[in-house]
Tab-separated table of C-alpha atoms in Angstrom:
chain	number	residue	atom	x	y	z
V	727	UNK	CA	129.921	98.636	110.747
V	728	UNK	CA	126.609	99.129	110.294
V	729	UNK	CA	124.853	102.125	112.251
V	730	UNK	CA	121.332	100.917	113.712
V	731	UNK	CA	118.454	102.150	112.386
V	732	UNK	CA	116.227	104.452	114.047
V	733	UNK	CA	114.462	107.073	111.849
V	734	UNK	CA	112.015	105.049	109.074
V	735	UNK	CA	111.119	107.839	106.392
V	736	UNK	CA	107.586	106.754	104.323
V	737	UNK	CA	106.747	107.455	100.975
V	738	UNK	CA	102.977	107.136	101.051
V	739	UNK	CA	101.398	106.585	97.748
V	740	UNK	CA	101.974	102.436	96.701
V	741	UNK	CA	103.781	101.703	99.830
V	742	UNK	CA	101.237	102.763	102.676
V	743	UNK	CA	98.094	103.660	101.407
V	744	UNK	CA	96.655	101.810	98.040
V	745	UNK	CA	95.846	104.562	95.760
V	746	UNK	CA	97.327	102.881	92.871
V	747	UNK	CA	93.403	101.759	90.693
V	748	UNK	CA	92.379	106.493	92.350
V	749	UNK	CA	95.648	107.269	90.228
V	750	UNK	CA	95.452	105.565	87.413
V	751	UNK	CA	91.701	106.202	86.864
V	752	UNK	CA	92.508	109.865	87.744
V	753	UNK	CA	94.964	109.843	85.244
V	754	UNK	CA	93.291	107.799	81.987
V	755	UNK	CA	89.949	109.775	82.522
V	756	UNK	CA	91.697	113.017	82.554
V	757	UNK	CA	94.561	112.309	80.248
V	758	UNK	CA	91.251	110.371	77.667
V	759	UNK	CA	89.650	113.163	78.076
V	760	UNK	CA	92.333	115.273	76.637
V	761	UNK	CA	94.208	113.124	73.525
V	762	UNK	CA	90.979	110.805	73.123
V	763	UNK	CA	93.185	106.290	72.650
V	764	UNK	CA	96.732	108.276	73.410
V	765	UNK	CA	97.927	106.486	76.631
V	766	UNK	CA	96.547	103.026	78.539
V	767	UNK	CA	97.204	101.351	81.318
V	768	UNK	CA	101.020	100.899	80.611
V	769	UNK	CA	102.178	104.026	79.884
V	770	UNK	CA	100.244	105.726	82.792
V	771	UNK	CA	101.897	103.062	85.138
V	772	UNK	CA	104.747	105.303	84.342
V	773	UNK	CA	103.098	108.278	86.319
V	774	UNK	CA	102.567	106.629	89.323
V	775	UNK	CA	105.767	108.396	91.814
V	776	UNK	CA	107.363	111.546	90.054
V	777	UNK	CA	105.102	115.062	91.028
V	778	UNK	CA	102.126	116.182	88.538
V	779	UNK	CA	104.057	118.786	87.364
V	780	UNK	CA	106.675	116.017	86.656
V	781	UNK	CA	104.211	114.203	84.774
V	782	UNK	CA	102.285	116.837	83.135
V	783	UNK	CA	105.409	118.521	82.060
V	784	UNK	CA	105.875	116.004	79.556
V	785	UNK	CA	102.996	115.500	78.057
V	786	UNK	CA	101.771	118.834	77.775
V	787	UNK	CA	104.131	122.275	79.067
V	788	UNK	CA	101.880	124.180	77.686
V	789	UNK	CA	98.565	122.827	79.631
V	790	UNK	CA	100.794	122.114	83.012
V	791	UNK	CA	98.345	123.711	85.745
V	792	UNK	CA	95.652	123.377	83.812
V	793	UNK	CA	95.979	119.310	83.565
V	794	UNK	CA	97.173	119.544	87.659
V	795	UNK	CA	94.087	121.225	88.858
V	796	UNK	CA	91.788	118.916	86.723
V	797	UNK	CA	93.338	116.049	88.292
V	798	UNK	CA	93.296	116.745	91.809
V	799	UNK	CA	89.763	117.181	91.183
V	800	UNK	CA	88.573	114.509	90.147
V	801	UNK	CA	91.513	112.905	92.675
V	802	UNK	CA	89.322	114.209	95.664
V	803	UNK	CA	86.185	113.279	94.745
V	804	UNK	CA	86.986	109.174	95.165
V	805	UNK	CA	89.894	109.284	96.603
V	806	UNK	CA	87.813	108.245	100.202
V	807	UNK	CA	85.512	105.554	97.828
V	808	UNK	CA	88.758	103.863	95.522
V	809	UNK	CA	91.686	104.254	98.701
V	810	UNK	CA	92.532	100.452	100.590
V	811	UNK	CA	95.381	100.177	103.138
V	812	UNK	CA	98.026	97.352	102.422
V	813	UNK	CA	97.492	94.167	104.670
V	814	UNK	CA	99.204	95.114	107.584
V	815	UNK	CA	99.962	98.828	107.890
V	816	UNK	CA	98.843	100.586	110.392
V	817	UNK	CA	99.565	97.380	113.140
V	818	UNK	CA	103.046	97.272	112.112
V	819	UNK	CA	102.989	101.347	111.971
V	820	UNK	CA	101.706	101.603	115.502
V	821	UNK	CA	104.234	97.917	116.624
V	822	UNK	CA	107.441	100.508	114.717
V	823	UNK	CA	106.094	103.734	117.372
V	824	UNK	CA	106.465	101.679	119.882
V	825	UNK	CA	109.048	100.369	119.829
V	826	UNK	CA	110.299	103.926	120.057
V	827	UNK	CA	111.318	104.652	115.440
V	828	UNK	CA	111.437	108.255	114.662
V	829	UNK	CA	109.021	108.099	111.500
V	830	UNK	CA	108.130	110.284	108.675
V	831	UNK	CA	105.841	110.516	105.563
V	832	UNK	CA	108.320	111.714	102.938
V	833	UNK	CA	105.824	112.356	99.601
V	834	UNK	CA	105.641	113.620	96.334
V	835	UNK	CA	101.897	115.137	97.452
V	836	UNK	CA	100.674	117.149	98.514
V	837	UNK	CA	100.101	117.672	102.495
V	838	UNK	CA	96.420	118.312	102.493
V	839	UNK	CA	95.700	114.685	100.647
V	840	UNK	CA	98.829	113.568	102.414
V	841	UNK	CA	96.938	114.927	105.608
V	842	UNK	CA	93.852	113.039	104.804
V	843	UNK	CA	94.972	109.926	103.797
V	844	UNK	CA	97.018	109.798	107.413
V	845	UNK	CA	93.323	110.746	109.657
V	846	UNK	CA	91.533	108.345	106.891
V	847	UNK	CA	93.759	105.375	108.134
V	848	UNK	CA	94.050	106.741	112.211
V	849	UNK	CA	98.093	106.709	111.621
V	850	UNK	CA	98.433	110.464	111.885
V	851	UNK	CA	99.539	110.677	115.284
V	852	UNK	CA	102.870	108.500	115.001
V	853	UNK	CA	104.339	110.469	112.388
V	854	UNK	CA	107.449	113.201	114.132
V	855	UNK	CA	106.904	114.749	110.082
V	856	UNK	CA	105.732	114.804	106.536
V	857	UNK	CA	107.532	116.242	104.273
V	858	UNK	CA	104.459	117.204	100.801
V	859	UNK	CA	105.804	118.488	97.324
V	860	UNK	CA	104.580	121.694	98.969
V	861	UNK	CA	108.089	121.678	101.352
V	862	UNK	CA	110.786	121.926	98.737
V	863	UNK	CA	111.905	123.600	95.851
V	864	UNK	CA	113.056	119.460	94.053
V	865	UNK	CA	110.666	116.388	94.455
V	866	UNK	CA	112.453	113.466	95.107
V	867	UNK	CA	114.702	111.306	93.346
V	868	UNK	CA	117.064	114.948	94.465
V	869	UNK	CA	117.804	114.470	97.928
V	870	UNK	CA	116.059	117.309	99.504
V	871	UNK	CA	112.624	115.783	100.583
V	872	UNK	CA	115.096	113.601	102.154
V	873	UNK	CA	117.308	115.827	103.762
V	874	UNK	CA	114.825	117.845	105.161
V	875	UNK	CA	113.370	115.576	107.000
V	876	UNK	CA	116.351	113.971	108.591
V	877	UNK	CA	117.143	117.674	110.232
V	878	UNK	CA	113.771	118.377	110.847
V	879	UNK	CA	114.402	114.844	112.885
V	880	UNK	CA	117.928	115.680	113.988
V	881	UNK	CA	118.673	111.396	112.000
V	882	UNK	CA	121.118	111.225	110.396
V	883	UNK	CA	121.511	109.784	107.201
V	884	UNK	CA	123.231	106.593	108.441
V	885	UNK	CA	120.684	105.784	111.133
V	886	UNK	CA	117.473	105.873	108.498
V	887	UNK	CA	116.326	103.926	106.189
V	888	UNK	CA	114.035	104.848	102.897
V	889	UNK	CA	110.921	103.231	101.671
V	890	UNK	CA	108.916	103.156	98.490
V	891	UNK	CA	107.480	101.786	95.960
V	892	UNK	CA	108.866	103.519	93.342
V	893	UNK	CA	112.311	104.276	91.839
V	894	UNK	CA	112.506	107.524	93.004
V	895	UNK	CA	112.208	106.562	96.671
V	896	UNK	CA	115.271	104.167	95.797
V	897	UNK	CA	117.129	106.386	93.952
V	898	UNK	CA	116.101	110.173	96.484
V	899	UNK	CA	117.375	107.793	98.863
V	900	UNK	CA	120.871	107.026	98.006
V	901	UNK	CA	121.478	110.364	96.551
V	902	UNK	CA	120.716	111.677	100.579
V	903	UNK	CA	123.414	108.862	101.666
V	904	UNK	CA	120.139	106.399	103.577
V	905	UNK	CA	119.785	103.211	103.035
V	906	UNK	CA	116.752	101.845	100.853
V	907	UNK	CA	113.626	99.574	100.335
V	908	UNK	CA	111.656	99.046	98.182
V	909	UNK	CA	108.119	97.464	98.970
V	910	UNK	CA	107.696	94.107	96.611
V	911	UNK	CA	103.414	95.815	96.348
V	912	UNK	CA	104.579	98.087	93.848
V	913	UNK	CA	102.211	98.699	91.578
V	914	UNK	CA	105.678	98.409	89.007
V	915	UNK	CA	106.079	95.081	90.330
V	916	UNK	CA	109.282	93.698	92.535
V	917	UNK	CA	111.404	93.163	89.941
V	918	UNK	CA	111.254	96.253	87.997
V	919	UNK	CA	112.216	97.839	91.856
V	920	UNK	CA	114.995	95.866	91.960
V	921	UNK	CA	116.501	96.720	89.023
V	922	UNK	CA	117.439	100.556	91.328
V	923	UNK	CA	118.845	98.276	93.378
V	924	UNK	CA	117.621	99.056	97.287
V	925	UNK	CA	119.792	97.631	100.173
V	926	UNK	CA	115.942	95.350	101.135
V	927	UNK	CA	112.637	94.207	99.486
V	928	UNK	CA	110.315	94.430	101.938
V	929	UNK	CA	107.656	91.395	100.367
V	930	UNK	CA	105.137	92.928	103.533
V	931	UNK	CA	105.230	95.450	105.798
V	932	UNK	CA	105.762	93.635	108.834
V	933	UNK	CA	109.467	92.625	107.662
V	934	UNK	CA	110.273	96.346	109.103
V	935	UNK	CA	109.498	94.379	112.589
V	936	UNK	CA	112.251	91.661	112.021
V	937	UNK	CA	114.477	94.365	110.235
V	938	UNK	CA	114.474	96.823	113.169
V	939	UNK	CA	114.447	93.947	115.754
V	940	UNK	CA	118.167	93.984	116.803
V	941	UNK	CA	118.819	97.531	115.862
V	942	UNK	CA	116.316	99.391	118.260
V	943	UNK	CA	116.333	96.068	121.930
């Protein structure tokens, strides 16, 4: 018998906060400066999800730290004016918390940027823990970040669900032995995400309310 879901692990970028255009614009600006006419929008979409280190090491391994620094400075400067919250996210998160769900952020982003985004959304107090790039040796799809979150929450894999917009989230969840949910609003598209066979596909964040309704009653 499947164990009830008590614990929700959320990716951040592209799942709760719409940072897609910010990310694409930042990559495009940095890459155009150093590698003119080499990267189109479709190329840059593939960089959404992995850590900056994972991405820039594939582009210019000898210049990774330089490019990361430049990316982060521009991204931070543009952050607040270019991001938006997906429909229903704040309301749904509050309802889930009121039902007693344990909730965590598990992201390949740096902690200070995640916390800034959560404050901007007004939902900082809803999360029991935040696992960022700063907290692990191996980012998703390695299971380490998810297993670390489960340990901090005193939750088992069997009662937990990883929710995200990218292949790294689904693969990371599977590697950690938790159930997985893709989000249909992924920048890469629902069909792409479906190829990684998540257990659920959310059409709207409020689908989570129905998913855990009976299980937390």
